[in-house]
PDB file of C-alpha atoms in Angstrom:
ATOM      1  CA  MET A1341      84.556 -60.266  35.808  1.00  0.00           C
ATOM      2  CA  ASP A1342      82.143 -59.832  38.691  1.00  0.00           C
ATOM      3  CA  LYS A1343      83.169 -56.181  38.941  1.00  0.00           C
ATOM      4  CA  ILE A1344      82.562 -55.561  35.219  1.00  0.00           C
ATOM      5  CA  ARG A1345      79.158 -57.245  35.488  1.00  0.00           C
ATOM      6  CA  ARG A1346      78.302 -55.041  38.466  1.00  0.00           C
ATOM      7  CA  ILE A1347      79.349 -51.865  36.592  1.00  0.00           C
ATOM      8  CA  ILE A1348      77.351 -52.832  33.478  1.00  0.00           C
ATOM      9  CA  SER A1349      74.215 -53.673  35.486  1.00  0.00           C
ATOM     10  CA  SER A1350      74.589 -50.406  37.426  1.00  0.00           C
ATOM     11  CA  LEU A1351      74.936 -48.379  34.193  1.00  0.00           C
ATOM     12  CA  PHE A1352      71.957 -50.187  32.667  1.00  0.00           C
ATOM     13  CA  LEU A1353      69.838 -49.488  35.741  1.00  0.00           C
ATOM     14  CA  ARG A1354      70.783 -45.789  35.568  1.00  0.00           C
ATOM     15  CA  PHE A1355      69.969 -45.705  31.867  1.00  0.00           C
ATOM     16  CA  CYS A1356      66.520 -47.185  32.506  1.00  0.00           C
ATOM     17  CA  ILE A1357      65.733 -44.784  35.347  1.00  0.00           C
ATOM     18  CA  VAL A1358      66.947 -41.691  33.464  1.00  0.00           C
ATOM     19  CA  TYR A1359      65.245 -42.729  30.221  1.00  0.00           C
ATOM     20  CA  THR A1360      61.926 -43.367  31.943  1.00  0.00           C
ATOM     21  CA  CYS A1361      62.050 -40.130  33.922  1.00  0.00           C
ATOM     22  CA  ILE A1362      63.121 -37.911  31.000  1.00  0.00           C
ATOM     23  CA  SER A1363      60.486 -39.474  28.746  1.00  0.00           C
ATOM     24  CA  MET A1364      57.782 -38.809  31.327  1.00  0.00           C
ATOM     25  CA  ILE A1365      58.921 -35.223  31.836  1.00  0.00           C
ATOM     26  CA  ALA A1366      59.098 -34.700  28.054  1.00  0.00           C
ATOM     27  CA  LEU A1367      55.554 -36.024  27.662  1.00  0.00           C
ATOM     28  CA  LEU A1368      54.337 -33.646  30.324  1.00  0.00           C
ATOM     29  CA  THR A1369      56.213 -30.544  29.245  1.00  0.00           C
ATOM     30  CA  VAL A1370      56.733 -30.610  25.478  1.00  0.00           C
ATOM     31  CA  SER A1371      53.894 -29.220  23.372  1.00  0.00           C
ATOM     32  CA  GLU A1372      51.786 -31.658  21.334  1.00  0.00           C
ATOM     33  CA  ARG A1373      52.771 -30.114  17.993  1.00  0.00           C
ATOM     34  CA  HIS A1374      56.420 -30.503  18.862  1.00  0.00           C
ATOM     35  CA  LEU A1375      55.875 -34.143  19.814  1.00  0.00           C
ATOM     36  CA  ILE A1376      54.093 -34.998  16.557  1.00  0.00           C
ATOM     37  CA  SER A1377      56.681 -33.376  14.307  1.00  0.00           C
ATOM     38  CA  GLN A1378      59.793 -34.596  16.085  1.00  0.00           C
ATOM     39  CA  ASN A1379      58.643 -37.742  17.820  1.00  0.00           C
ATOM     40  CA  ILE A1380      61.263 -40.176  16.518  1.00  0.00           C
ATOM     41  CA  ARG A1381      64.122 -37.689  16.722  1.00  0.00           C
ATOM     42  CA  MET A1382      63.158 -36.804  20.277  1.00  0.00           C
ATOM     43  CA  MET A1383      62.911 -40.464  21.296  1.00  0.00           C
ATOM     44  CA  TYR A1384      66.436 -41.149  20.036  1.00  0.00           C
ATOM     45  CA  GLY A1385      67.609 -37.916  21.598  1.00  0.00           C
ATOM     46  CA  ILE A1386      66.295 -38.983  24.999  1.00  0.00           C
ATOM     47  CA  MET A1387      67.921 -42.371  24.561  1.00  0.00           C
ATOM     48  CA  ILE A1388      71.332 -40.861  23.715  1.00  0.00           C
ATOM     49  CA  LEU A1389      71.015 -38.423  26.599  1.00  0.00           C
ATOM     50  CA  SER A1390      70.155 -41.270  28.979  1.00  0.00           C
ATOM     51  CA  VAL A1391      73.255 -43.212  27.872  1.00  0.00           C
ATOM     52  CA  ILE A1392      75.493 -40.134  28.388  1.00  0.00           C
ATOM     53  CA  CYS A1393      73.915 -39.532  31.823  1.00  0.00           C
ATOM     54  CA  ALA A1394      74.321 -43.192  32.797  1.00  0.00           C
ATOM     55  CA  PHE A1395      78.037 -43.014  31.972  1.00  0.00           C
ATOM     56  CA  GLY A1396      78.292 -40.151  34.423  1.00  0.00           C
ATOM     57  CA  ASP A1397      77.998 -42.824  37.096  1.00  0.00           C
ATOM     58  CA  LEU A1398      81.626 -43.688  36.385  1.00  0.00           C
ATOM     59  CA  ILE A1399      82.554 -40.456  38.193  1.00  0.00           C
ATOM     60  CA  GLU A1400      81.299 -41.980  41.443  1.00  0.00           C
ATOM     61  CA  MET A1401      82.808 -45.407  40.836  1.00  0.00           C
ATOM     62  CA  SER A1402      86.384 -46.019  41.830  1.00  0.00           C
ATOM     63  CA  CYS A1403      88.797 -48.941  41.898  1.00  0.00           C
ATOM     64  CA  ARG A1404      90.532 -47.256  44.809  1.00  0.00           C
ATOM     65  CA  GLU A1405      88.947 -46.644  48.151  1.00  0.00           C
ATOM     66  CA  VAL A1406      87.820 -43.052  48.544  1.00  0.00           C
ATOM     67  CA  SER A1407      87.351 -41.021  51.688  1.00  0.00           C
ATOM     68  CA  LYS A1408      83.967 -39.630  52.747  1.00  0.00           C
ATOM     69  CA  ARG A1409      85.046 -36.171  51.555  1.00  0.00           C
ATOM     70  CA  ALA A1410      86.226 -37.471  48.188  1.00  0.00           C
ATOM     71  CA  ALA A1411      82.943 -39.383  47.794  1.00  0.00           C
ATOM     72  CA  LEU A1412      81.001 -36.202  48.475  1.00  0.00           C
ATOM     73  CA  ILE A1413      83.093 -34.248  45.939  1.00  0.00           C
ATOM     74  CA  ARG A1414      82.514 -37.005  43.363  1.00  0.00           C
ATOM     75  CA  SER A1415      78.762 -36.812  43.989  1.00  0.00           C
ATOM     76  CA  ILE A1416      78.763 -33.044  43.471  1.00  0.00           C
ATOM     77  CA  LEU A1417      80.810 -33.446  40.280  1.00  0.00           C
ATOM     78  CA  HIS A1418      78.382 -36.099  39.089  1.00  0.00           C
ATOM     79  CA  TYR A1419      75.426 -33.813  39.733  1.00  0.00           C
ATOM     80  CA  LEU A1420      77.127 -30.944  37.878  1.00  0.00           C
ATOM     81  CA  TYR A1421      77.964 -33.284  34.995  1.00  0.00           C
ATOM     82  CA  ILE A1422      74.295 -34.320  34.689  1.00  0.00           C
ATOM     83  CA  ASN A1423      73.174 -30.666  34.722  1.00  0.00           C
ATOM     84  CA  ILE A1424      75.696 -29.600  32.081  1.00  0.00           C
ATOM     85  CA  VAL A1425      74.967 -32.583  29.831  1.00  0.00           C
ATOM     86  CA  VAL A1426      71.166 -32.286  30.011  1.00  0.00           C
ATOM     87  CA  VAL A1427      71.065 -28.514  29.537  1.00  0.00           C
ATOM     88  CA  SER A1428      73.635 -28.516  26.701  1.00  0.00           C
ATOM     89  CA  PHE A1429      71.876 -31.404  24.952  1.00  0.00           C
ATOM     90  CA  GLY A1430      68.482 -29.777  25.424  1.00  0.00           C
ATOM     91  CA  ILE A1431      69.681 -26.474  23.951  1.00  0.00           C
ATOM     92  CA  TYR A1432      71.414 -28.269  21.063  1.00  0.00           C
ATOM     93  CA  GLU A1433      68.266 -30.266  20.276  1.00  0.00           C
ATOM     94  CA  GLU A1434      66.127 -27.144  20.752  1.00  0.00           C
ATOM     95  CA  TRP A1435      64.013 -28.840  23.379  1.00  0.00           C
ATOM     96  CA  PHE A1436      64.006 -25.646  25.356  1.00  0.00           C
ATOM     97  CA  ASP A1437      64.972 -22.027  25.095  1.00  0.00           C
ATOM     98  CA  TYR A1438      67.868 -20.973  27.347  1.00  0.00           C
ATOM     99  CA  ARG A1439      66.546 -17.378  27.367  1.00  0.00           C
ATOM    100  CA  ASN A1440      63.352 -18.523  29.050  1.00  0.00           C
ATOM    101  CA  LEU A1441      64.344 -18.409  32.722  1.00  0.00           C
ATOM    102  CA  MET A1442      61.139 -20.051  33.910  1.00  0.00           C
ATOM    103  CA  GLN A1443      61.710 -23.009  31.591  1.00  0.00           C
ATOM    104  CA  MET A1444      65.392 -23.261  32.599  1.00  0.00           C
ATOM    105  CA  GLY A1445      64.384 -23.233  36.249  1.00  0.00           C
ATOM    106  CA  LEU A1446      61.932 -26.071  35.619  1.00  0.00           C
ATOM    107  CA  ASN A1447      64.669 -27.997  33.812  1.00  0.00           C
ATOM    108  CA  PHE A1448      67.035 -27.723  36.761  1.00  0.00           C
ATOM    109  CA  LEU A1449      64.198 -28.765  39.061  1.00  0.00           C
ATOM    110  CA  SER A1450      63.487 -31.783  36.836  1.00  0.00           C
ATOM    111  CA  ILE A1451      67.156 -32.776  36.923  1.00  0.00           C
ATOM    112  CA  ALA A1452      67.153 -32.518  40.718  1.00  0.00           C
ATOM    113  CA  VAL A1453      64.016 -34.697  40.930  1.00  0.00           C
ATOM    114  CA  ILE A1454      65.475 -37.341  38.587  1.00  0.00           C
ATOM    115  CA  TYR A1455      68.768 -37.287  40.509  1.00  0.00           C
ATOM    116  CA  TRP A1456      66.854 -37.786  43.745  1.00  0.00           C
ATOM    117  CA  ILE A1457      64.805 -40.684  42.277  1.00  0.00           C
ATOM    118  CA  ASN A1458      68.042 -42.244  41.060  1.00  0.00           C
ATOM    119  CA  SER A1459      69.665 -41.951  44.496  1.00  0.00           C
ATOM    120  CA  ALA A1460      66.516 -43.270  46.199  1.00  0.00           C
ATOM    121  CA  VAL A1461      66.486 -46.361  43.972  1.00  0.00           C
ATOM    122  CA  SER A1462      70.183 -46.981  44.719  1.00  0.00           C
ATOM    123  CA  TYR A1463      69.560 -46.576  48.445  1.00  0.00           C
ATOM    124  CA  ARG A1464      66.624 -48.991  48.300  1.00  0.00           C
ATOM    125  CA  ILE A1465      68.779 -51.616  46.567  1.00  0.00           C
ATOM    126  CA  ASP A1466      71.541 -51.152  49.169  1.00  0.00           C
ATOM    127  CA  ARG A1467      68.954 -51.288  51.982  1.00  0.00           C
ATOM    128  CA  LYS A1468      67.702 -54.619  50.663  1.00  0.00           C
ATOM    129  CA  GLU A1469      71.260 -55.936  50.493  1.00  0.00           C
ATOM    130  CA  ALA A1470      71.941 -54.726  54.053  1.00  0.00           C
ATOM    131  CA  ASP A1471      68.768 -56.443  55.326  1.00  0.00           C
ATOM    132  CA  GLN A1472      69.866 -59.662  53.691  1.00  0.00           C
ATOM    133  CA  ILE A1473      73.318 -59.373  55.300  1.00  0.00           C
ATOM    134  CA  ASN A1474      71.795 -58.536  58.716  1.00  0.00           C
ATOM    135  CA  LYS A1475      69.530 -61.570  58.570  1.00  0.00           C
ATOM    136  CA  ARG A1476      72.471 -63.811  57.725  1.00  0.00           C
ATOM    137  CA  LEU A1477      74.626 -62.094  60.335  1.00  0.00           C
ATOM    138  CA  ARG A1478      72.179 -62.980  63.111  1.00  0.00           C
ATOM    139  CA  GLU A1479      72.116 -66.615  61.968  1.00  0.00           C
ATOM    140  CA  TYR A1480      75.927 -66.657  61.815  1.00  0.00           C
ATOM    141  CA  GLN A1481      76.305 -65.213  65.300  1.00  0.00           C
ATOM    142  CA  LYS A1482      73.832 -67.696  66.804  1.00  0.00           C
ATOM    143  CA  LYS A1483      76.081 -70.606  65.787  1.00  0.00           C
TER     144      LYS A1483
ATOM    145  CA  MET B1153      79.315 -86.638  63.320  1.00  0.00           C
ATOM    146  CA  LYS B1154      81.728 -89.320  64.523  1.00  0.00           C
ATOM    147  CA  ILE B1155      84.543 -88.167  66.804  1.00  0.00           C
ATOM    148  CA  ILE B1156      87.620 -90.373  67.205  1.00  0.00           C
ATOM    149  CA  ILE B1157      90.313 -89.491  69.733  1.00  0.00           C
ATOM    150  CA  GLU B1158      93.570 -91.310  69.369  1.00  0.00           C
ATOM    151  CA  GLU B1159      96.289 -90.983  71.991  1.00  0.00           C
ATOM    152  CA  THR B1160      99.835 -91.498  70.789  1.00  0.00           C
ATOM    153  CA  ASN B1161     103.066 -91.742  72.748  1.00  0.00           C
ATOM    154  CA  GLY B1162     105.217 -90.053  70.137  1.00  0.00           C
ATOM    155  CA  GLU B1163     106.686 -86.578  70.470  1.00  0.00           C
ATOM    156  CA  ASP B1164     105.007 -85.247  67.342  1.00  0.00           C
ATOM    157  CA  GLU B1165     102.850 -82.184  67.527  1.00  0.00           C
ATOM    158  CA  ASP B1166      99.149 -82.796  68.301  1.00  0.00           C
ATOM    159  CA  GLU B1167      97.113 -82.848  65.156  1.00  0.00           C
ATOM    160  CA  ILE B1168      93.459 -82.856  64.135  1.00  0.00           C
ATOM    161  CA  ILE B1169      92.451 -84.431  60.858  1.00  0.00           C
ATOM    162  CA  VAL B1170      89.010 -83.579  59.532  1.00  0.00           C
ATOM    163  CA  ARG B1171      87.732 -86.373  57.299  1.00  0.00           C
ATOM    164  CA  CYS B1172      84.556 -85.334  55.559  1.00  0.00           C
ATOM    165  CA  ARG B1173      82.649 -85.650  52.311  1.00  0.00           C
ATOM    166  CA  GLN B1174      82.341 -81.893  52.047  1.00  0.00           C
ATOM    167  CA  LEU B1175      83.416 -78.968  54.219  1.00  0.00           C
ATOM    168  CA  ASP B1176      80.075 -77.561  55.276  1.00  0.00           C
ATOM    169  CA  GLU B1177      79.428 -74.400  57.291  1.00  0.00           C
ATOM    170  CA  GLN B1178      79.271 -76.278  60.580  1.00  0.00           C
ATOM    171  CA  LEU B1179      82.686 -77.840  60.033  1.00  0.00           C
ATOM    172  CA  LEU B1180      84.192 -74.580  58.843  1.00  0.00           C
ATOM    173  CA  GLN B1181      82.893 -72.861  61.971  1.00  0.00           C
ATOM    174  CA  LEU B1182      84.443 -75.586  64.096  1.00  0.00           C
ATOM    175  CA  ILE B1183      87.803 -75.150  62.361  1.00  0.00           C
ATOM    176  CA  TYR B1184      87.601 -71.348  62.704  1.00  0.00           C
ATOM    177  CA  ASN B1185      86.848 -71.687  66.404  1.00  0.00           C
ATOM    178  CA  MET B1186      89.823 -73.972  66.963  1.00  0.00           C
ATOM    179  CA  ARG B1187      92.133 -71.637  65.091  1.00  0.00           C
ATOM    180  CA  MET B1188      90.811 -68.628  66.960  1.00  0.00           C
ATOM    181  CA  LYS B1189      91.317 -70.326  70.312  1.00  0.00           C
ATOM    182  CA  ASP B1190      94.999 -70.940  69.702  1.00  0.00           C
ATOM    183  CA  GLU B1191      95.852 -67.570  68.267  1.00  0.00           C
ATOM    184  CA  LYS B1192      96.728 -64.703  70.542  1.00  0.00           C
ATOM    185  CA  ILE B1193      97.892 -61.325  69.445  1.00  0.00           C
ATOM    186  CA  ALA B1194     100.257 -59.004  71.249  1.00  0.00           C
ATOM    187  CA  GLY B1195      99.122 -55.450  71.803  1.00  0.00           C
ATOM    188  CA  MET B1196     100.738 -52.556  73.600  1.00  0.00           C
ATOM    189  CA  TYR B1197      98.865 -50.335  76.035  1.00  0.00           C
ATOM    190  CA  MET B1198     100.494 -47.781  78.355  1.00  0.00           C
ATOM    191  CA  ASN B1199     103.952 -49.276  77.610  1.00  0.00           C
ATOM    192  CA  LYS B1200     102.841 -52.748  78.669  1.00  0.00           C
ATOM    193  CA  ILE B1201     102.422 -55.687  76.351  1.00  0.00           C
ATOM    194  CA  TYR B1202      99.218 -57.711  76.583  1.00  0.00           C
ATOM    195  CA  LEU B1203      98.280 -60.958  74.879  1.00  0.00           C
ATOM    196  CA  ILE B1204      94.806 -60.428  73.529  1.00  0.00           C
ATOM    197  CA  ASN B1205      92.274 -63.099  72.743  1.00  0.00           C
ATOM    198  CA  PRO B1206      91.003 -62.493  69.175  1.00  0.00           C
ATOM    199  CA  ARG B1207      87.437 -63.060  70.397  1.00  0.00           C
ATOM    200  CA  GLU B1208      87.726 -59.834  72.359  1.00  0.00           C
ATOM    201  CA  ILE B1209      88.888 -57.826  69.366  1.00  0.00           C
ATOM    202  CA  TYR B1210      86.332 -55.699  67.519  1.00  0.00           C
ATOM    203  CA  TYR B1211      88.578 -54.551  64.696  1.00  0.00           C
ATOM    204  CA  PHE B1212      92.102 -53.689  63.573  1.00  0.00           C
ATOM    205  CA  GLU B1213      92.830 -50.346  61.999  1.00  0.00           C
ATOM    206  CA  ALA B1214      95.890 -48.952  60.252  1.00  0.00           C
ATOM    207  CA  VAL B1215      96.456 -45.249  60.896  1.00  0.00           C
ATOM    208  CA  ASP B1216      99.623 -43.436  59.759  1.00  0.00           C
ATOM    209  CA  ASN B1217     101.641 -46.644  59.370  1.00  0.00           C
ATOM    210  CA  LYS B1218     100.610 -47.862  62.797  1.00  0.00           C
ATOM    211  CA  VAL B1219      98.194 -50.664  63.479  1.00  0.00           C
ATOM    212  CA  PHE B1220      95.733 -50.414  66.338  1.00  0.00           C
ATOM    213  CA  ILE B1221      93.682 -53.153  67.949  1.00  0.00           C
ATOM    214  CA  TYR B1222      90.241 -52.079  69.130  1.00  0.00           C
ATOM    215  CA  GLY B1223      88.638 -53.941  72.001  1.00  0.00           C
ATOM    216  CA  LYS B1224      85.308 -53.175  73.616  1.00  0.00           C
ATOM    217  CA  ASP B1225      86.615 -49.985  75.177  1.00  0.00           C
ATOM    218  CA  GLN B1226      90.371 -50.248  74.959  1.00  0.00           C
ATOM    219  CA  VAL B1227      92.812 -49.561  72.149  1.00  0.00           C
ATOM    220  CA  TYR B1228      96.149 -51.353  71.845  1.00  0.00           C
ATOM    221  CA  GLU B1229      98.946 -50.771  69.410  1.00  0.00           C
ATOM    222  CA  SER B1230     100.213 -53.699  67.396  1.00  0.00           C
ATOM    223  CA  LYS B1231     103.663 -54.140  65.925  1.00  0.00           C
ATOM    224  CA  GLN B1232     102.286 -56.295  63.150  1.00  0.00           C
ATOM    225  CA  LYS B1233     101.328 -55.005  59.745  1.00  0.00           C
ATOM    226  CA  LEU B1234      97.702 -55.118  58.656  1.00  0.00           C
ATOM    227  CA  TYR B1235      98.418 -57.601  55.843  1.00  0.00           C
ATOM    228  CA  GLU B1236     100.202 -59.884  58.327  1.00  0.00           C
ATOM    229  CA  ILE B1237      97.146 -59.791  60.592  1.00  0.00           C
ATOM    230  CA  GLU B1238      94.919 -60.469  57.599  1.00  0.00           C
ATOM    231  CA  THR B1239      96.963 -63.559  56.726  1.00  0.00           C
ATOM    232  CA  LYS B1240      97.126 -64.697  60.343  1.00  0.00           C
ATOM    233  CA  PHE B1241      93.352 -64.505  60.758  1.00  0.00           C
ATOM    234  CA  GLU B1242      92.447 -65.790  57.349  1.00  0.00           C
ATOM    235  CA  ASN B1243      89.425 -68.122  57.490  1.00  0.00           C
ATOM    236  CA  THR B1244      88.391 -66.883  60.902  1.00  0.00           C
ATOM    237  CA  ASP B1245      85.702 -64.386  61.910  1.00  0.00           C
ATOM    238  CA  PHE B1246      87.875 -61.523  60.683  1.00  0.00           C
ATOM    239  CA  PHE B1247      87.544 -60.014  57.227  1.00  0.00           C
ATOM    240  CA  ARG B1248      88.926 -57.010  55.378  1.00  0.00           C
ATOM    241  CA  ALA B1249      86.278 -54.254  55.579  1.00  0.00           C
ATOM    242  CA  SER B1250      88.304 -51.517  53.898  1.00  0.00           C
ATOM    243  CA  LYS B1251      91.858 -50.699  52.922  1.00  0.00           C
ATOM    244  CA  SER B1252      92.683 -49.812  56.519  1.00  0.00           C
ATOM    245  CA  VAL B1253      90.302 -51.967  58.585  1.00  0.00           C
ATOM    246  CA  ILE B1254      89.969 -55.659  59.420  1.00  0.00           C
ATOM    247  CA  LEU B1255      86.680 -56.304  61.151  1.00  0.00           C
ATOM    248  CA  ASN B1256      85.357 -59.082  63.388  1.00  0.00           C
ATOM    249  CA  VAL B1257      82.025 -60.401  62.034  1.00  0.00           C
ATOM    250  CA  ALA B1258      81.031 -61.584  65.493  1.00  0.00           C
ATOM    251  CA  LYS B1259      81.089 -57.996  66.771  1.00  0.00           C
ATOM    252  CA  ILE B1260      78.774 -56.479  64.153  1.00  0.00           C
ATOM    253  CA  LYS B1261      75.352 -55.595  65.504  1.00  0.00           C
ATOM    254  CA  ASN B1262      73.919 -54.535  62.169  1.00  0.00           C
ATOM    255  CA  ILE B1263      74.730 -53.012  58.816  1.00  0.00           C
ATOM    256  CA  THR B1264      73.152 -49.991  57.142  1.00  0.00           C
ATOM    257  CA  PRO B1265      73.763 -48.423  53.728  1.00  0.00           C
ATOM    258  CA  ALA B1266      76.018 -45.384  53.911  1.00  0.00           C
ATOM    259  CA  PHE B1267      76.860 -42.633  51.464  1.00  0.00           C
ATOM    260  CA  ASN B1268      77.983 -43.496  47.944  1.00  0.00           C
ATOM    261  CA  GLY B1269      77.365 -47.246  47.907  1.00  0.00           C
ATOM    262  CA  ARG B1270      79.293 -47.964  51.068  1.00  0.00           C
ATOM    263  CA  PHE B1271      77.958 -49.724  54.140  1.00  0.00           C
ATOM    264  CA  GLU B1272      78.253 -48.799  57.772  1.00  0.00           C
ATOM    265  CA  ALA B1273      78.635 -51.469  60.430  1.00  0.00           C
ATOM    266  CA  LEU B1274      77.349 -50.711  63.905  1.00  0.00           C
ATOM    267  CA  LEU B1275      79.350 -52.709  66.424  1.00  0.00           C
ATOM    268  CA  PHE B1276      78.166 -54.060  69.765  1.00  0.00           C
ATOM    269  CA  ASN B1277      80.225 -51.415  71.574  1.00  0.00           C
ATOM    270  CA  GLY B1278      78.379 -48.635  69.727  1.00  0.00           C
ATOM    271  CA  GLU B1279      81.215 -47.781  67.342  1.00  0.00           C
ATOM    272  CA  LYS B1280      80.572 -47.397  63.622  1.00  0.00           C
ATOM    273  CA  VAL B1281      82.946 -48.724  60.973  1.00  0.00           C
ATOM    274  CA  ILE B1282      82.728 -48.216  57.213  1.00  0.00           C
ATOM    275  CA  ILE B1283      82.692 -51.251  54.931  1.00  0.00           C
ATOM    276  CA  SER B1284      83.876 -50.338  51.445  1.00  0.00           C
ATOM    277  CA  ARG B1285      81.769 -51.303  48.449  1.00  0.00           C
ATOM    278  CA  GLN B1286      84.519 -53.575  47.089  1.00  0.00           C
ATOM    279  CA  TYR B1287      84.742 -55.531  50.353  1.00  0.00           C
ATOM    280  CA  VAL B1288      80.987 -56.109  50.836  1.00  0.00           C
ATOM    281  CA  SER B1289      81.326 -59.205  48.662  1.00  0.00           C
ATOM    282  CA  VAL B1290      83.975 -60.569  51.071  1.00  0.00           C
ATOM    283  CA  LEU B1291      81.527 -60.231  53.967  1.00  0.00           C
ATOM    284  CA  LYS B1292      78.706 -61.780  51.947  1.00  0.00           C
ATOM    285  CA  GLN B1293      80.941 -64.693  51.003  1.00  0.00           C
ATOM    286  CA  LYS B1294      81.875 -65.202  54.649  1.00  0.00           C
ATOM    287  CA  LEU B1295      78.203 -65.284  55.578  1.00  0.00           C
ATOM    288  CA  GLY B1296      77.455 -67.729  52.783  1.00  0.00           C
ATOM    289  CA  LEU B1297      75.416 -65.309  50.686  1.00  0.00           C
TER     290      LEU B1297
END
């Protein structure tokens, strides 16, 4: 039960981060005319995309223990998954033109930035947990 | 805390009865310490068998169906299986840190986040041991978090 709760909260956190980041990037990059005409559709599109991206986290989760190498491979696969999903969805929704290399390059850069923000947030949460454990560890060892 | 010592003339084994309202951390620590003091584990080094005090053990590791006992700077081989060691040292300072490692909490200097949600424990002898994500909760429970 605890495990399921942890997975759900992790997926929800990812969804929130991805949704916020994609929305901000969309606001900055999409033209005003485009925004006015397709506002609602785009909002739902970003939401669906965020859910699909959040589920990509399952690639890195495992019931079994994985080696450092396997963890690295999973991370690469996760990153590739995010790239494929975002680009395919963006082309399908006509958010960007795949023939425009400059725009495609910016998209890949955006994905990399969001991926980095995501990882940084995860690291920060783990860091906080480690600090809490270290504090308790010192108290435990004093006894 | 009231301590009562009763001497008997019988041939029964010595026993300690803890009578308390609730098992708090202090009492648990006391029980762990008593258990740890009695337990010794046999380890082989250079074809000689040594009886090792668990307090001197940093961690146990299973590698290729063999179990090794890691001290400050010495490694012994154990004939026991990792799950047997886990059962033997249940409710002591030892806890399962990963599928192949049982770690002594008393020997952890600090913990840092590692790659992919795992944690890395730096031990007092400078060694680093990985704590798997799924076993972090075991450590937290042991520390009362």
